[in-house]
mmCIF file of C-alpha atoms in Angstrom:
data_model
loop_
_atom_site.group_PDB
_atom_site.id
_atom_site.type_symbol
_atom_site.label_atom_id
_atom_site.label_comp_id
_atom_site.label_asym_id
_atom_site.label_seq_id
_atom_site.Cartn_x
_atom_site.Cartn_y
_atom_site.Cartn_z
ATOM 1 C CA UNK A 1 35.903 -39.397 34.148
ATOM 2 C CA UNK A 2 38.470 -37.741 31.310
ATOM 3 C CA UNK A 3 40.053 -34.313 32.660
ATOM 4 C CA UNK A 4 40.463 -31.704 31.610
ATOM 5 C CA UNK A 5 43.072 -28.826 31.908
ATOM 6 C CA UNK A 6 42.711 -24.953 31.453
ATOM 7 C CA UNK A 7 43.965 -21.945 32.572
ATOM 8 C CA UNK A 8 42.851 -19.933 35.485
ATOM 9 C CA UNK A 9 42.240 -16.782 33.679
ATOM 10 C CA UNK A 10 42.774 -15.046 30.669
ATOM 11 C CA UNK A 11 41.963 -11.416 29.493
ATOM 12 C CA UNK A 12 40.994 -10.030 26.494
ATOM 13 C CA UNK A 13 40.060 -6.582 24.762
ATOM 14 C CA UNK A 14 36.325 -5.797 23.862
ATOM 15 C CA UNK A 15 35.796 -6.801 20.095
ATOM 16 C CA UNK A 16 39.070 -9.051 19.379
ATOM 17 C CA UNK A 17 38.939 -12.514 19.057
ATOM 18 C CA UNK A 18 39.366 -14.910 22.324
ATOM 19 C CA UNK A 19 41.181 -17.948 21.640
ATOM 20 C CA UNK A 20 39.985 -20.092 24.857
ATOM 21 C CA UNK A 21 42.526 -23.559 25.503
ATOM 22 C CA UNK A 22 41.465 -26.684 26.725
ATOM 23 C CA UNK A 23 43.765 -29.828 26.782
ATOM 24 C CA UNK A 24 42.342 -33.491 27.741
ATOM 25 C CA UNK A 25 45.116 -35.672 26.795
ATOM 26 C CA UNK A 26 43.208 -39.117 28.019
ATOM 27 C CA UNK A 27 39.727 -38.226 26.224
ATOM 28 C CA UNK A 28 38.412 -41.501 24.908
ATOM 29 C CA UNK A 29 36.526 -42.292 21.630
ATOM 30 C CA UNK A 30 32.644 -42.049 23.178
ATOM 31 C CA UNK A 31 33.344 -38.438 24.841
ATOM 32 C CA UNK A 32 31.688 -35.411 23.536
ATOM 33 C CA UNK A 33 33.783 -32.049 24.094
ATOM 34 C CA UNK A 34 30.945 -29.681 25.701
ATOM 35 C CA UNK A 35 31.487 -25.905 26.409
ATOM 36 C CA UNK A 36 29.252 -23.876 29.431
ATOM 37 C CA UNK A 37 29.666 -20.599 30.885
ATOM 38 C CA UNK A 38 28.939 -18.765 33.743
ATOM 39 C CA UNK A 39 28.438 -15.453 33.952
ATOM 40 C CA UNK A 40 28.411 -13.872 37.554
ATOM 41 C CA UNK A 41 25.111 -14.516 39.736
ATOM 42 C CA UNK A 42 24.010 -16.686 36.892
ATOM 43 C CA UNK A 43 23.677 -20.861 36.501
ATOM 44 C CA UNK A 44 26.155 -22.145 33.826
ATOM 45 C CA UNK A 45 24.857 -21.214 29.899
ATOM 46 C CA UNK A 46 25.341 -24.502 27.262
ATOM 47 C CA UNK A 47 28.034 -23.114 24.504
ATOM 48 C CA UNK A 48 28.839 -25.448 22.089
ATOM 49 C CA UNK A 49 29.646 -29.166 21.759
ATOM 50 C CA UNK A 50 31.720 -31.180 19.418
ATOM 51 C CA UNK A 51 32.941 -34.941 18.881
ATOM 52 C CA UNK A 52 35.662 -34.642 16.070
ATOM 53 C CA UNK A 53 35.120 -31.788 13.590
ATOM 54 C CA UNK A 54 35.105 -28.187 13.975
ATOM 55 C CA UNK A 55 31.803 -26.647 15.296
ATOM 56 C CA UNK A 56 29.913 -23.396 14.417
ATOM 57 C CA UNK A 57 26.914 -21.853 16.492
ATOM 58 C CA UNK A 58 25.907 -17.919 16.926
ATOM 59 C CA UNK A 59 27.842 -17.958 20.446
ATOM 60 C CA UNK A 60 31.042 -19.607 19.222
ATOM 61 C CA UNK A 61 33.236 -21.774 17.369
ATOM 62 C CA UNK A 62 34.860 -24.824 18.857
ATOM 63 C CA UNK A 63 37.680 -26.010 16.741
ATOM 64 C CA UNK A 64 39.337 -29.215 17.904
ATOM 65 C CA UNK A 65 42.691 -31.231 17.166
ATOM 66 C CA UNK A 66 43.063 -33.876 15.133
ATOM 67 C CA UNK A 67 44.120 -36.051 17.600
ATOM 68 C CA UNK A 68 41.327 -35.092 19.803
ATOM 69 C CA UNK A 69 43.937 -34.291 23.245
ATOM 70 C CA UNK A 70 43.014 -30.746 23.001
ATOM 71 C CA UNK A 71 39.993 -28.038 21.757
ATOM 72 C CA UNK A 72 39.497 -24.450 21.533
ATOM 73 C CA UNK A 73 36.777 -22.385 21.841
ATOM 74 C CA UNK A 74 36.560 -19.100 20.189
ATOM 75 C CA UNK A 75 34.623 -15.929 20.749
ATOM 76 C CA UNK A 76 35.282 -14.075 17.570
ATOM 77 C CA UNK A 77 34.427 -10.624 18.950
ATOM 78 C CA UNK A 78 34.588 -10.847 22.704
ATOM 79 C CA UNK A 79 31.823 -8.177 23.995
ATOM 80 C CA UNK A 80 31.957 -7.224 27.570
ATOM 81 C CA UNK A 81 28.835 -9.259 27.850
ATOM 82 C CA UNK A 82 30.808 -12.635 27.280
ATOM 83 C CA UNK A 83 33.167 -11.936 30.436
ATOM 84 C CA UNK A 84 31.964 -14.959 32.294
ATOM 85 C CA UNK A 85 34.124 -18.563 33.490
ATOM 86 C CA UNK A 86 33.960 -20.881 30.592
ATOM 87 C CA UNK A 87 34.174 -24.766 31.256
ATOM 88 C CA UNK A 88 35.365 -27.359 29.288
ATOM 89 C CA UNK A 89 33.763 -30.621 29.797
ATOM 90 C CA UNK A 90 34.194 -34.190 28.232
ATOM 91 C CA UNK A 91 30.710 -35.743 28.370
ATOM 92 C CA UNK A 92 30.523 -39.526 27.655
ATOM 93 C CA UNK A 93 27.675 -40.886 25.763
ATOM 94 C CA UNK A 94 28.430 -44.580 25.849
ATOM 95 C CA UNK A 95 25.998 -44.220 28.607
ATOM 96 C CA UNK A 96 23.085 -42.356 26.813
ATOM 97 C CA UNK A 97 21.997 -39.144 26.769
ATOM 98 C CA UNK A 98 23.266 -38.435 30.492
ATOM 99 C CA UNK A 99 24.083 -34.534 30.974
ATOM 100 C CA UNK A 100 25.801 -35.886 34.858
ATOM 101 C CA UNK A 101 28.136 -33.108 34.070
ATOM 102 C CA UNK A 102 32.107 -33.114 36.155
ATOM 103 C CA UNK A 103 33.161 -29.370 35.969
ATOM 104 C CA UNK A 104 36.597 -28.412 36.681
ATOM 105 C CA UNK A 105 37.672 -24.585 37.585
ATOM 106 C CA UNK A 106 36.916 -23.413 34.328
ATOM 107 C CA UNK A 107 39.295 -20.054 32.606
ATOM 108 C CA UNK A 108 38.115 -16.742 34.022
ATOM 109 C CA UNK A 109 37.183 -14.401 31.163
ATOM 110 C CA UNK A 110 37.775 -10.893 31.655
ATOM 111 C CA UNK A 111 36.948 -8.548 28.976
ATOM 112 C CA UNK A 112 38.607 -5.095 28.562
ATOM 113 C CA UNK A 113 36.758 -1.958 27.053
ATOM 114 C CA UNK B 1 10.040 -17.643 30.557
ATOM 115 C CA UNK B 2 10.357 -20.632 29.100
ATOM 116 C CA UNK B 3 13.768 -21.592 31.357
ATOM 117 C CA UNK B 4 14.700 -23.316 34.590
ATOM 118 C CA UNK B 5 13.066 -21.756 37.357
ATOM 119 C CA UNK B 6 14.279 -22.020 40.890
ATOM 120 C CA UNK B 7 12.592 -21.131 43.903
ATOM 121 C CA UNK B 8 13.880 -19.453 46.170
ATOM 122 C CA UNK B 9 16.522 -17.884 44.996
ATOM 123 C CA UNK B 10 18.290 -17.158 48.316
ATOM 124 C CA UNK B 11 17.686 -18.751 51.245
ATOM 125 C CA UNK B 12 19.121 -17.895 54.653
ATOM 126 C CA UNK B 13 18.635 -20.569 57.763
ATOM 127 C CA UNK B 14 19.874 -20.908 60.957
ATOM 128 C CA UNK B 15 21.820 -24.696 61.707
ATOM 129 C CA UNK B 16 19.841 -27.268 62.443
ATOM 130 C CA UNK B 17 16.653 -25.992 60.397
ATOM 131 C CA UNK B 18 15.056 -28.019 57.714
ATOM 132 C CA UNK B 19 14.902 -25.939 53.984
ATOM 133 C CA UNK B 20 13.010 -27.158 50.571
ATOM 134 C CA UNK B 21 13.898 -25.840 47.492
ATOM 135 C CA UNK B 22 11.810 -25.654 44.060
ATOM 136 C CA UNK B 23 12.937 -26.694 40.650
ATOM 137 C CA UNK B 24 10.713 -26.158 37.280
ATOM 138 C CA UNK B 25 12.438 -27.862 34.275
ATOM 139 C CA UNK B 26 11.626 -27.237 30.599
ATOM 140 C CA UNK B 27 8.643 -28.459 30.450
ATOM 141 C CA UNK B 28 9.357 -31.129 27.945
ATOM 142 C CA UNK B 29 12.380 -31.896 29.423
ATOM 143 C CA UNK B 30 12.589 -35.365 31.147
ATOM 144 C CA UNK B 31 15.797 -35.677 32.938
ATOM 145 C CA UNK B 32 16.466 -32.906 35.784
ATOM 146 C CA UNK B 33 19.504 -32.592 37.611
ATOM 147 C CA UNK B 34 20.129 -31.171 41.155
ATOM 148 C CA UNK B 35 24.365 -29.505 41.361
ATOM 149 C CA UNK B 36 25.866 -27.909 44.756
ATOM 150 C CA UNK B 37 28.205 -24.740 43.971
ATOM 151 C CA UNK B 38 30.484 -23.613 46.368
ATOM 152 C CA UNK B 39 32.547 -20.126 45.978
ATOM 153 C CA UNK B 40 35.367 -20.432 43.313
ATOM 154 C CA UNK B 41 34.712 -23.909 42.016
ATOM 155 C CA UNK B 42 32.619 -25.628 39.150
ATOM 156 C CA UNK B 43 29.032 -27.056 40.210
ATOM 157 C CA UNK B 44 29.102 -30.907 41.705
ATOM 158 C CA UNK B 45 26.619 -33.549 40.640
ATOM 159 C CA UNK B 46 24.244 -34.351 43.008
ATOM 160 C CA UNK B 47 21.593 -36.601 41.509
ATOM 161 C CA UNK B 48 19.363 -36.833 38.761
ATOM 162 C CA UNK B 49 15.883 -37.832 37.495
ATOM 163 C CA UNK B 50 14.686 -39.536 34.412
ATOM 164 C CA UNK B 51 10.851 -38.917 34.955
ATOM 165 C CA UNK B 52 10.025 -39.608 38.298
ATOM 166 C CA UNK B 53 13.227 -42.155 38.917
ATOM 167 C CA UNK B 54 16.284 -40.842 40.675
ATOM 168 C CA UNK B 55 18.925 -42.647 38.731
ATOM 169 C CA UNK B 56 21.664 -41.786 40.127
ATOM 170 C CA UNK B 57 22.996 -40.288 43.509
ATOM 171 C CA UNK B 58 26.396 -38.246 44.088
ATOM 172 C CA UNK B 59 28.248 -39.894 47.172
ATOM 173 C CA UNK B 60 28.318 -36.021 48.060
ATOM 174 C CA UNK B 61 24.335 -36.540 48.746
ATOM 175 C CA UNK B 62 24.131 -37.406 52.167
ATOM 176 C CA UNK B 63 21.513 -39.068 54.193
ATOM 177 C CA UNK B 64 20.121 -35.496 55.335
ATOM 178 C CA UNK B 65 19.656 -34.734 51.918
ATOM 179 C CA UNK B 66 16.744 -35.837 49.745
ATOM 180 C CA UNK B 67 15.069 -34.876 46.524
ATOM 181 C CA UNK B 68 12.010 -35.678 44.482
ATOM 182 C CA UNK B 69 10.406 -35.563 41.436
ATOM 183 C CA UNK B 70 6.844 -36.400 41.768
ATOM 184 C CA UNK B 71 4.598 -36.864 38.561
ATOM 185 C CA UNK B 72 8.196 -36.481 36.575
ATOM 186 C CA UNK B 73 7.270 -32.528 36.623
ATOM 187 C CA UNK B 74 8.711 -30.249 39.040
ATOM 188 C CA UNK B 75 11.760 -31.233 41.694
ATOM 189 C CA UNK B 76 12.433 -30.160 45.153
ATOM 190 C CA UNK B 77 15.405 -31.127 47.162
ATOM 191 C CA UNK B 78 15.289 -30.988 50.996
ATOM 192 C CA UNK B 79 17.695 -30.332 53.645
ATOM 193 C CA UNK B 80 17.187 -32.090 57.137
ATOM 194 C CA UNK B 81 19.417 -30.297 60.222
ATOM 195 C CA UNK B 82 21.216 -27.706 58.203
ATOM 196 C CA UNK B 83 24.968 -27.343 58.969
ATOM 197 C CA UNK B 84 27.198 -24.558 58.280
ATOM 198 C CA UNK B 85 29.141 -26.768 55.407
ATOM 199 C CA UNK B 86 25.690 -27.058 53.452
ATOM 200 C CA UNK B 87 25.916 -22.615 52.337
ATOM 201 C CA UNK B 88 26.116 -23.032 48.611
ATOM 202 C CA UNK B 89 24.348 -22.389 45.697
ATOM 203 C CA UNK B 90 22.452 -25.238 44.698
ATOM 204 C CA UNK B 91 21.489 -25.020 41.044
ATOM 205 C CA UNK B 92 19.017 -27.246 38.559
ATOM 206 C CA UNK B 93 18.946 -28.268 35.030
ATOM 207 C CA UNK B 94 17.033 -29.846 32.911
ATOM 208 C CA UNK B 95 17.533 -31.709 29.126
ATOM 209 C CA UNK B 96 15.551 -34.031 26.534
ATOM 210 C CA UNK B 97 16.464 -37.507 27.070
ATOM 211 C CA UNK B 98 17.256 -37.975 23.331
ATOM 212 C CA UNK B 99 19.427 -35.364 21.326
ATOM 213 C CA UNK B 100 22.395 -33.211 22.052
ATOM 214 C CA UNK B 101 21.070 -30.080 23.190
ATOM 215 C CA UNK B 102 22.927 -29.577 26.294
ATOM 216 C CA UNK B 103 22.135 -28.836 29.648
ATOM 217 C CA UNK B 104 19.459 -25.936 30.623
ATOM 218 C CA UNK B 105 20.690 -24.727 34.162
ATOM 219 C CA UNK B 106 18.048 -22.556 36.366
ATOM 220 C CA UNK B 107 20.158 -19.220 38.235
ATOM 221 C CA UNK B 108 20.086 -21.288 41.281
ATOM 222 C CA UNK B 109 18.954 -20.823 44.730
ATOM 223 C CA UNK B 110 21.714 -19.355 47.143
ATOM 224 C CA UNK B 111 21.487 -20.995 50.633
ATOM 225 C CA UNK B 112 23.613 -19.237 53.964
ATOM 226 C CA UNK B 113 23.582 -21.154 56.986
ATOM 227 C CA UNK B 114 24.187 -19.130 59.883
#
């Protein structure tokens, strides 16, 4: 499977935008770019997903580079509720609808007051 | 509540004891998932169902673990002989065959083994 790479943690302050990194240099053309979290006691939450163009939904925005080696999610007004680990995941579909998910570490949210 | 539900959702055992656990998918969900979290990593892919077929099975899923899905509706994994390596929480999901609408993930049940 495609890896990917993102930081261990990064903090933010309560209503500013979170600009969350994810690189995966050696995606390939059939791999989706999928987004879960995890908040703390809690089973990973579906984000957002994207293939080439930018992506909207009420949790998030997932904007990703032209050459497709890197994405970034973004919280536009991080609430204390969103401090959670956040995964980046390259899903391939050549295979069909499959959700045999390979999470990494994920970035550690932590959201200020 | 329309979600994932997993039953229990903490389980303590002494080693060697056999445990069952309880998955209810979306109900119009057809493909269900079993993952094994340990503490400070992402969940690892067990198996999975389409229906009633286990597809696929994680190298991870050893021969004292095994998990069903009969009548394509509700899940339940086993663990035979318990060891202490086995404490994690084991977590379900469920999605549509068809569409992208991502992964529905129950809260998990929590298993010590002491």
């Amino acid at each position: 499977d495609a890896k990917t790479t993102q930081p261990n943690s990064m903090e933010s302050n309560e209503e500013e935008p979170v600009h969350l990194p994810c690189n995966h240099s050696t995606i390939s053309g059939t791999d989706y770019i999928h987004w879960y979290r995890q908040l703390p006691s809690q089973g990973p939450e579906y984000v957002i997903h994207g293939l080439t163009s930018n992506v909207n939904n009420r949790m998030a925005s997932l904007a990703i580079a032209e050459d497709r080696k890197s994405s970034t999610l973004i919280l536009h007004r991080a609430t204390l509720r969103d401090a959670a680990v956040y995964y980046c995941i390259l899903r391939d579909v050549s295979g069909g609808s499959n959700y045999k998910l390979t999470f990494g570490k994920g970035t550690l949210l932590t959201v200020n007051p | 509540d329309t979600g994932v539900s997993q039953n229990p959702r903490h389980k303590i055992t002494k080693r060697g004891q056999n445990v069952t656990f309880r998955c209810d998918p979306i109900s119009e969900h057809n493909r269900l998932y079993w993952y094994r979290q340990t503490l400070g990593q992402g969940p690892e892919f067990l198996t999975y169902f389409q229906n009633e077929a286990q597809l696929e099975k994680s190298r991870l899923l050893s021969d004292r673990f095994s998990a069903e899905r009969p009548k394509g509706s509700f899940s339940t994994l086993e663990i035979q002989r318990t060891e202490q390596g086995d404490s994690a929480m084991y977590l379900c999901a469920s999605s549509l065959t068809t569409g992208m609408t991502g992964a529905f993930f129950g809260q998990g049940t929590r298993l010590t083994v002491v």
